[in-house]
mmCIF file of C-alpha atoms in Angstrom:
data_model
loop_
_atom_site.group_PDB
_atom_site.id
_atom_site.type_symbol
_atom_site.label_atom_id
_atom_site.label_comp_id
_atom_site.label_asym_id
_atom_site.label_seq_id
_atom_site.Cartn_x
_atom_site.Cartn_y
_atom_site.Cartn_z
ATOM 1 C CA MET N 1 -9.303 27.983 28.963
ATOM 2 C CA LYS N 2 -7.689 26.678 32.144
ATOM 3 C CA LEU N 3 -8.517 23.258 33.578
ATOM 4 C CA LYS N 4 -10.062 24.731 36.736
ATOM 5 C CA SER N 5 -12.460 26.949 34.794
ATOM 6 C CA ILE N 6 -13.396 24.018 32.545
ATOM 7 C CA SER N 7 -14.061 21.838 35.608
ATOM 8 C CA ASN N 8 -16.252 24.546 37.114
ATOM 9 C CA LYS N 9 -18.152 24.891 33.840
ATOM 10 C CA ILE N 10 -18.743 21.138 33.728
ATOM 11 C CA LYS N 11 -20.007 21.063 37.301
ATOM 12 C CA GLY N 12 -22.421 23.919 36.674
ATOM 13 C CA ASN N 13 -23.688 22.821 33.285
ATOM 14 C CA PRO N 14 -25.044 19.285 32.782
ATOM 15 C CA THR N 15 -24.954 19.685 28.984
ATOM 16 C CA MET N 16 -21.159 19.692 29.214
ATOM 17 C CA THR N 17 -21.282 16.109 30.481
ATOM 18 C CA GLU N 18 -24.525 14.465 29.444
ATOM 19 C CA GLY N 19 -25.577 16.581 26.461
ATOM 20 C CA THR N 20 -23.920 16.975 23.072
ATOM 21 C CA VAL N 21 -20.987 19.387 23.388
ATOM 22 C CA TYR N 22 -20.987 20.897 19.913
ATOM 23 C CA SER N 23 -18.054 23.209 20.585
ATOM 24 C CA ILE N 24 -15.827 20.229 21.394
ATOM 25 C CA LEU N 25 -17.139 18.290 18.380
ATOM 26 C CA VAL N 26 -16.295 21.219 16.106
ATOM 27 C CA ILE N 27 -12.797 21.437 17.602
ATOM 28 C CA CYS N 28 -12.383 17.681 17.088
ATOM 29 C CA GLY N 29 -13.446 18.093 13.456
ATOM 30 C CA ILE N 30 -11.020 20.973 12.898
ATOM 31 C CA SER N 31 -8.201 19.039 14.552
ATOM 32 C CA HIS N 32 -8.935 16.019 12.357
ATOM 33 C CA PHE N 33 -9.033 18.322 9.328
ATOM 34 C CA LEU N 34 -5.559 19.722 10.065
ATOM 35 C CA ASN N 35 -4.093 16.317 10.956
ATOM 36 C CA ASP N 36 -5.311 14.541 7.824
ATOM 37 C CA MET N 37 -4.477 17.506 5.594
ATOM 38 C CA ILE N 38 -0.855 17.204 6.696
ATOM 39 C CA GLN N 39 -0.934 13.412 6.295
ATOM 40 C CA SER N 40 -2.243 13.673 2.728
ATOM 41 C CA ILE N 41 0.692 15.860 1.725
ATOM 42 C CA ILE N 42 2.951 12.786 1.691
ATOM 43 C CA PRO N 43 1.336 10.824 -1.187
ATOM 44 C CA SER N 44 0.725 14.109 -3.015
ATOM 45 C CA ILE N 45 4.452 14.847 -3.299
ATOM 46 C CA TYR N 46 5.431 11.399 -4.622
ATOM 47 C CA PRO N 47 5.863 12.694 -8.204
ATOM 48 C CA ILE N 48 8.113 15.476 -6.905
ATOM 49 C CA LEU N 49 10.250 13.079 -4.871
ATOM 50 C CA LYS N 50 10.421 10.571 -7.719
ATOM 51 C CA ASP N 51 11.584 13.227 -10.156
ATOM 52 C CA LYS N 52 14.118 14.808 -7.780
ATOM 53 C CA PHE N 53 15.702 11.621 -6.443
ATOM 54 C CA ASP N 54 14.955 9.317 -9.397
ATOM 55 C CA PHE N 55 13.130 6.837 -7.159
ATOM 56 C CA SER N 56 11.676 3.642 -8.589
ATOM 57 C CA PHE N 57 8.032 2.713 -8.090
ATOM 58 C CA ALA N 58 9.214 0.035 -5.651
ATOM 59 C CA GLN N 59 10.908 2.714 -3.535
ATOM 60 C CA ILE N 60 7.740 4.823 -3.616
ATOM 61 C CA GLY N 61 5.815 1.739 -2.504
ATOM 62 C CA ILE N 62 8.180 1.246 0.442
ATOM 63 C CA ILE N 63 7.621 4.854 1.484
ATOM 64 C CA THR N 64 3.881 4.175 1.468
ATOM 65 C CA LEU N 65 4.385 0.924 3.395
ATOM 66 C CA VAL N 66 6.426 2.608 6.131
ATOM 67 C CA PHE N 67 3.955 5.493 6.334
ATOM 68 C CA GLN N 68 0.933 3.186 6.550
ATOM 69 C CA MET N 69 2.634 0.899 9.079
ATOM 70 C CA THR N 70 3.132 3.754 11.532
ATOM 71 C CA SER N 71 -0.020 5.758 10.786
ATOM 72 C CA SER N 72 -2.556 2.912 10.526
ATOM 73 C CA ILE N 73 -1.303 -0.478 11.697
ATOM 74 C CA LEU N 74 0.202 1.054 14.836
ATOM 75 C CA GLN N 75 -3.134 2.638 15.825
ATOM 76 C CA PRO N 76 -4.632 -0.401 17.636
ATOM 77 C CA PHE N 77 -1.593 -0.514 19.901
ATOM 78 C CA THR N 78 -1.633 3.197 20.677
ATOM 79 C CA GLY N 79 -5.404 2.926 21.151
ATOM 80 C CA LEU N 80 -5.002 0.021 23.571
ATOM 81 C CA TYR N 81 -2.482 2.017 25.581
ATOM 82 C CA ALA N 82 -4.765 5.082 25.532
ATOM 83 C CA ASP N 83 -7.651 2.985 26.916
ATOM 84 C CA LYS N 84 -5.557 1.682 29.801
ATOM 85 C CA HIS N 85 -3.603 4.867 30.438
ATOM 86 C CA PRO N 86 -5.550 7.916 29.208
ATOM 87 C CA ARG N 87 -3.276 10.837 28.402
ATOM 88 C CA PRO N 88 -5.402 13.944 27.737
ATOM 89 C CA TYR N 89 -2.544 15.878 26.184
ATOM 90 C CA ALA N 90 -1.431 13.021 23.920
ATOM 91 C CA LEU N 91 -3.226 14.837 21.094
ATOM 92 C CA SER N 92 -0.809 17.767 21.212
ATOM 93 C CA ILE N 93 2.162 15.461 21.721
ATOM 94 C CA GLY N 94 1.171 13.441 18.665
ATOM 95 C CA MET N 95 0.996 16.626 16.580
ATOM 96 C CA CYS N 96 4.476 17.564 17.781
ATOM 97 C CA PHE N 97 5.704 14.279 16.262
ATOM 98 C CA THR N 98 3.953 15.228 13.029
ATOM 99 C CA LEU N 99 5.594 18.659 13.128
ATOM 100 C CA THR N 100 9.027 17.083 13.579
ATOM 101 C CA GLY N 101 8.471 14.632 10.740
ATOM 102 C CA LEU N 102 7.365 17.436 8.402
ATOM 103 C CA LEU N 103 10.523 19.444 9.037
ATOM 104 C CA VAL N 104 12.732 16.393 8.503
ATOM 105 C CA LEU N 105 10.883 15.570 5.262
ATOM 106 C CA ALA N 106 11.262 19.147 3.998
ATOM 107 C CA PHE N 107 15.052 18.978 4.178
ATOM 108 C CA ALA N 108 15.733 15.239 3.718
ATOM 109 C CA GLU N 109 18.353 14.522 1.055
ATOM 110 C CA TYR N 110 18.606 10.754 1.452
ATOM 111 C CA TYR N 111 16.135 7.915 1.057
ATOM 112 C CA TRP N 112 16.586 6.674 4.618
ATOM 113 C CA ALA N 113 15.904 10.199 5.940
ATOM 114 C CA ILE N 114 12.648 10.333 3.964
ATOM 115 C CA LEU N 115 11.616 6.973 5.436
ATOM 116 C CA ILE N 116 12.332 8.228 8.950
ATOM 117 C CA ALA N 117 10.402 11.438 8.266
ATOM 118 C CA VAL N 118 7.248 9.728 6.991
ATOM 119 C CA SER N 119 7.378 7.215 9.865
ATOM 120 C CA VAL N 120 7.480 10.053 12.416
ATOM 121 C CA VAL N 121 4.592 11.841 10.660
ATOM 122 C CA GLY N 122 2.663 8.561 10.640
ATOM 123 C CA PHE N 123 3.363 7.932 14.324
ATOM 124 C CA GLY N 124 1.908 11.345 15.140
ATOM 125 C CA SER N 125 -1.283 10.340 13.347
ATOM 126 C CA SER N 126 -1.477 7.001 15.170
ATOM 127 C CA VAL N 127 -1.263 8.828 18.500
ATOM 128 C CA PHE N 128 -3.891 11.375 17.449
ATOM 129 C CA HIS N 129 -6.705 9.197 16.089
ATOM 130 C CA PRO N 130 -7.574 6.875 19.026
ATOM 131 C CA THR N 131 -7.658 9.652 21.622
ATOM 132 C CA ALA N 132 -9.453 12.102 19.309
ATOM 133 C CA SER N 133 -12.081 9.451 18.528
ATOM 134 C CA ARG N 134 -12.620 8.864 22.228
ATOM 135 C CA VAL N 135 -13.001 12.584 22.924
ATOM 136 C CA THR N 136 -15.532 12.747 20.075
ATOM 137 C CA GLN N 137 -17.589 9.931 21.613
ATOM 138 C CA LEU N 138 -17.453 11.529 25.061
ATOM 139 C CA ALA N 139 -18.690 14.825 23.625
ATOM 140 C CA SER N 140 -21.463 13.165 21.586
ATOM 141 C CA GLY N 141 -24.017 13.145 24.386
ATOM 142 C CA GLY N 142 -25.450 9.949 22.920
ATOM 143 C CA LYS N 143 -25.549 11.297 19.338
ATOM 144 C CA LYS N 144 -22.688 9.080 18.272
ATOM 145 C CA SER N 145 -23.503 8.984 14.564
ATOM 146 C CA LEU N 146 -23.647 12.776 14.389
ATOM 147 C CA ALA N 147 -20.444 13.122 16.391
ATOM 148 C CA GLN N 148 -18.591 10.592 14.256
ATOM 149 C CA SER N 149 -19.807 12.302 11.079
ATOM 150 C CA ILE N 150 -18.470 15.679 12.223
ATOM 151 C CA PHE N 151 -15.162 14.090 13.171
ATOM 152 C CA GLN N 152 -14.856 12.024 9.982
ATOM 153 C CA VAL N 153 -15.887 14.776 7.577
ATOM 154 C CA GLY N 154 -13.197 16.981 9.074
ATOM 155 C CA GLY N 155 -10.581 14.313 8.358
ATOM 156 C CA ASN N 156 -11.792 13.571 4.844
ATOM 157 C CA GLY N 157 -11.963 17.276 4.033
ATOM 158 C CA GLY N 158 -8.372 17.682 5.150
ATOM 159 C CA SER N 159 -7.296 14.672 3.089
ATOM 160 C CA ALA N 160 -8.910 16.196 0.020
ATOM 161 C CA LEU N 161 -7.318 19.617 0.533
ATOM 162 C CA GLY N 162 -3.784 18.244 0.933
ATOM 163 C CA PRO N 163 -3.148 17.454 -2.768
ATOM 164 C CA LEU N 164 -4.561 20.835 -3.783
ATOM 165 C CA LEU N 165 -2.171 22.628 -1.433
ATOM 166 C CA ALA N 166 0.683 20.461 -2.690
ATOM 167 C CA ALA N 167 -0.105 21.584 -6.247
ATOM 168 C CA LEU N 168 -0.229 25.244 -5.203
ATOM 169 C CA ILE N 169 2.712 25.307 -2.765
ATOM 170 C CA VAL N 170 5.070 22.333 -2.986
ATOM 171 C CA LEU N 171 5.118 21.933 -6.775
ATOM 172 C CA PRO N 172 6.124 25.553 -7.568
ATOM 173 C CA TYR N 173 8.536 26.015 -4.654
ATOM 174 C CA GLY N 174 10.028 22.558 -4.197
ATOM 175 C CA GLN N 175 10.608 20.104 -1.365
ATOM 176 C CA HIS N 176 11.716 22.713 1.185
ATOM 177 C CA SER N 177 8.304 24.388 1.009
ATOM 178 C CA ILE N 178 6.866 21.385 2.882
ATOM 179 C CA SER N 179 8.138 23.160 6.001
ATOM 180 C CA TRP N 180 5.417 25.779 5.520
ATOM 181 C CA PHE N 181 2.897 23.176 6.617
ATOM 182 C CA ALA N 182 4.570 23.287 10.022
ATOM 183 C CA ILE N 183 2.366 26.336 10.637
ATOM 184 C CA ALA N 184 -0.721 24.115 10.349
ATOM 185 C CA ALA N 185 0.887 21.545 12.674
ATOM 186 C CA MET N 186 1.631 24.194 15.315
ATOM 187 C CA LEU N 187 -1.914 25.552 15.025
ATOM 188 C CA ALA N 188 -3.318 22.041 15.448
ATOM 189 C CA ALA N 189 -1.109 21.400 18.500
ATOM 190 C CA LEU N 190 -2.427 24.570 20.164
ATOM 191 C CA ILE N 191 -6.040 23.691 19.381
ATOM 192 C CA MET N 192 -5.527 20.211 20.821
ATOM 193 C CA VAL N 193 -4.397 21.687 24.138
ATOM 194 C CA ARG N 194 -8.005 22.899 24.495
ATOM 195 C CA LEU N 195 -9.278 19.396 23.734
ATOM 196 C CA GLY N 196 -6.849 17.897 26.223
ATOM 197 C CA ALA N 197 -8.018 20.237 28.985
ATOM 198 C CA TRP N 198 -11.674 19.354 28.367
ATOM 199 C CA TYR N 199 -10.844 15.641 28.154
ATOM 200 C CA LYS N 200 -8.976 15.736 31.479
ATOM 201 C CA ALA N 201 -11.856 17.494 33.209
ATOM 202 C CA LYS N 202 -14.320 15.068 31.621
ATOM 203 C CA LEU N 203 -12.339 12.064 32.887
ATOM 204 C CA GLN N 204 -12.427 13.480 36.401
ATOM 205 C CA TYR N 205 -16.190 13.950 36.121
ATOM 206 C CA VAL N 206 -16.737 10.401 34.838
ATOM 207 C CA VAL N 207 -14.784 8.965 37.773
ATOM 208 C CA ASN N 208 -17.053 10.774 40.210
ATOM 209 C CA HIS N 209 -20.259 10.113 38.231
ATOM 210 C CA PRO N 210 -20.011 6.601 36.766
ATOM 211 C CA LEU N 211 -22.672 5.654 34.204
ATOM 212 C CA LYS N 212 -24.888 2.629 34.707
ATOM 213 C CA THR N 213 -24.459 0.281 31.741
ATOM 214 C CA ALA N 214 -25.740 -2.943 33.243
ATOM 215 C CA GLY N 215 -27.530 -5.157 30.775
ATOM 216 C CA LEU N 216 -26.088 -3.412 27.710
ATOM 217 C CA ASN N 217 -25.667 -5.899 24.843
ATOM 218 C CA ASN N 218 -26.078 -8.856 27.206
ATOM 219 C CA ASN N 219 -28.212 -10.591 24.592
ATOM 220 C CA ILE N 220 -25.315 -10.688 22.101
ATOM 221 C CA SER N 221 -22.849 -13.552 22.427
ATOM 222 C CA LYS N 222 -19.109 -12.995 22.407
ATOM 223 C CA ARG N 223 -18.859 -15.175 19.322
ATOM 224 C CA ALA N 224 -21.266 -12.914 17.436
ATOM 225 C CA LYS N 225 -19.429 -9.795 18.580
ATOM 226 C CA TYR N 226 -16.020 -11.128 17.552
ATOM 227 C CA GLY N 227 -17.456 -12.410 14.263
ATOM 228 C CA ALA N 228 -18.930 -9.014 13.425
ATOM 229 C CA LEU N 229 -15.682 -7.312 14.412
ATOM 230 C CA ALA N 230 -13.665 -9.688 12.193
ATOM 231 C CA ILE N 231 -15.942 -8.930 9.207
ATOM 232 C CA LEU N 232 -15.638 -5.193 9.787
ATOM 233 C CA ILE N 233 -11.843 -5.418 9.999
ATOM 234 C CA LEU N 234 -11.743 -7.416 6.762
ATOM 235 C CA LEU N 235 -14.030 -4.956 4.974
ATOM 236 C CA VAL N 236 -12.146 -1.901 6.196
ATOM 237 C CA PHE N 237 -8.820 -3.538 5.264
ATOM 238 C CA SER N 238 -10.026 -4.302 1.743
ATOM 239 C CA LYS N 239 -11.410 -0.805 1.289
ATOM 240 C CA TYR N 240 -8.333 1.018 2.458
ATOM 241 C CA PHE N 241 -6.059 -1.395 0.610
ATOM 242 C CA TYR N 242 -7.302 -0.265 -2.776
ATOM 243 C CA THR N 243 -7.946 3.362 -1.794
ATOM 244 C CA SER N 244 -4.380 3.587 -0.501
ATOM 245 C CA CYS N 245 -3.113 2.088 -3.761
ATOM 246 C CA ILE N 246 -5.136 4.593 -5.788
ATOM 247 C CA THR N 247 -4.013 7.509 -3.607
ATOM 248 C CA SER N 248 -0.343 6.502 -3.928
ATOM 249 C CA TYR N 249 -0.237 5.762 -7.656
ATOM 250 C CA PHE N 250 -3.142 7.710 -9.170
ATOM 251 C CA THR N 251 -0.933 10.668 -10.093
ATOM 252 C CA PHE N 252 1.640 8.414 -11.789
ATOM 253 C CA PHE N 253 -1.133 6.581 -13.669
ATOM 254 C CA LEU N 254 -2.535 9.849 -15.038
ATOM 255 C CA ILE N 255 0.891 11.187 -15.991
ATOM 256 C CA ASP N 256 1.979 7.971 -17.712
ATOM 257 C CA LYS N 257 -1.246 7.089 -19.565
ATOM 258 C CA PHE N 258 -2.708 10.492 -20.412
ATOM 259 C CA GLY N 259 0.374 12.727 -20.318
ATOM 260 C CA VAL N 260 -1.132 15.222 -17.877
ATOM 261 C CA SER N 261 1.121 17.570 -15.912
ATOM 262 C CA VAL N 262 2.100 16.923 -12.309
ATOM 263 C CA LYS N 263 -0.064 19.861 -11.211
ATOM 264 C CA ALA N 264 -3.072 18.522 -13.112
ATOM 265 C CA SER N 265 -2.567 15.048 -11.644
ATOM 266 C CA GLN N 266 -2.631 16.504 -8.123
ATOM 267 C CA LEU N 267 -5.856 18.334 -8.938
ATOM 268 C CA PHE N 268 -7.373 15.022 -10.079
ATOM 269 C CA LEU N 269 -6.210 13.464 -6.806
ATOM 270 C CA PHE N 270 -7.976 16.302 -4.997
ATOM 271 C CA VAL N 271 -11.194 15.424 -6.886
ATOM 272 C CA PHE N 272 -10.883 11.770 -5.849
ATOM 273 C CA LEU N 273 -10.332 12.604 -2.178
ATOM 274 C CA ALA N 274 -13.052 15.277 -2.215
ATOM 275 C CA ALA N 275 -15.474 12.618 -3.488
ATOM 276 C CA PHE N 276 -14.288 10.473 -0.576
ATOM 277 C CA ALA N 277 -15.334 13.246 1.835
ATOM 278 C CA ILE N 278 -18.698 13.769 0.119
ATOM 279 C CA GLY N 279 -19.318 10.026 0.245
ATOM 280 C CA THR N 280 -18.798 10.063 4.003
ATOM 281 C CA VAL N 281 -21.600 12.572 4.456
ATOM 282 C CA ALA N 282 -23.878 10.786 1.977
ATOM 283 C CA GLY N 283 -23.144 7.409 3.549
ATOM 284 C CA GLY N 284 -24.129 8.674 6.974
ATOM 285 C CA MET N 285 -27.481 9.950 5.728
ATOM 286 C CA LEU N 286 -28.182 6.851 3.609
ATOM 287 C CA GLY N 287 -27.168 4.571 6.483
ATOM 288 C CA ASP N 288 -29.684 6.206 8.805
ATOM 289 C CA LYS N 289 -32.408 5.833 6.162
ATOM 290 C CA PHE N 290 -31.745 2.403 4.616
ATOM 291 C CA GLY N 291 -29.610 0.666 7.234
ATOM 292 C CA ARG N 292 -25.883 0.807 7.908
ATOM 293 C CA LYS N 293 -25.247 -2.802 6.911
ATOM 294 C CA TYR N 294 -26.473 -2.265 3.348
ATOM 295 C CA VAL N 295 -24.502 0.946 2.954
ATOM 296 C CA ILE N 296 -21.310 -0.716 4.211
ATOM 297 C CA TRP N 297 -21.588 -3.566 1.724
ATOM 298 C CA PHE N 298 -22.595 -1.310 -1.177
ATOM 299 C CA SER N 299 -19.786 1.162 -0.491
ATOM 300 C CA ILE N 300 -17.265 -1.654 -0.981
ATOM 301 C CA LEU N 301 -18.829 -4.001 -3.538
ATOM 302 C CA GLY N 302 -20.400 -1.134 -5.494
ATOM 303 C CA ALA N 303 -17.002 0.463 -6.061
ATOM 304 C CA ALA N 304 -15.457 -2.694 -7.533
ATOM 305 C CA PRO N 305 -16.780 -2.347 -11.133
ATOM 306 C CA PHE N 306 -15.512 1.231 -11.338
ATOM 307 C CA ALA N 307 -12.084 0.297 -10.002
ATOM 308 C CA LEU N 308 -11.836 -2.560 -12.515
ATOM 309 C CA ALA N 309 -12.903 -0.309 -15.415
ATOM 310 C CA MET N 310 -10.433 2.477 -14.635
ATOM 311 C CA PRO N 311 -7.468 1.145 -16.700
ATOM 312 C CA TYR N 312 -9.623 0.758 -19.825
ATOM 313 C CA VAL N 313 -11.511 4.064 -20.082
ATOM 314 C CA ASN N 314 -10.552 7.559 -21.245
ATOM 315 C CA LEU N 315 -9.555 10.467 -19.016
ATOM 316 C CA THR N 316 -13.098 11.808 -18.648
ATOM 317 C CA TRP N 317 -14.410 8.490 -17.378
ATOM 318 C CA VAL N 318 -11.375 8.034 -15.121
#
């Protein structure tokens, strides 16, 4: 849909600006699904890369470090830039980086080339997430929890599907078959053009119809806000620290301790990430019922005993 027709639709339909725009939320969820599915391919192929190039675990860890540096740690900086200089079509541009990184990774024959490839894929993700999150909030129509759930479930679903596709495609056909996922990247880039057009029209509407937010959160001190933000950052860091470790090394742990095949280990990784997606949905519902603060703390502290028990139990309990 062209920008002019989208602008006309916005002007003639208040639900496109003030109501919840479910069509855009669904597109955001699908885009997040495709983006995170591609991202999850990287840790899923670690056993394949280790076997082909005889990498050490330290080298695998460096690949993860480089990937996480560009895909996660870089996000606040790309988000800050996106806030100051909104670029509606940054979503498609970010996916083009991901597409490029995938193709380089598919044909990389040297360690340094693999590092460059995963960094480019990660950079594409860091460009995608801040802008996509903002579009999701703009399309929420005030239903921010619902909007975030749709967006997040899409991403977690994609993360869970990645290892399964790696087991079905990359394992039988080798490293070069990673290039087949370029089809998903191109599809995502095209879908994100639609998001970019809506986002651009929405920005124009917001400029001409500014919202009144006077008095919002005036009763909360800056110290309390920064304190809460610091706690959230610490909690999220701790959570993703161990989940990233499990995602990166879970397959190796299963292969080494229980002697499972590479394909079976990737299926187990799929189960872990699928549970991650299910937990997102459950957490949203439980948070609305019992309070978000309790669910946040339980989701982190409640997982600790299971993580600590994992090295000492049999395969079924793992």
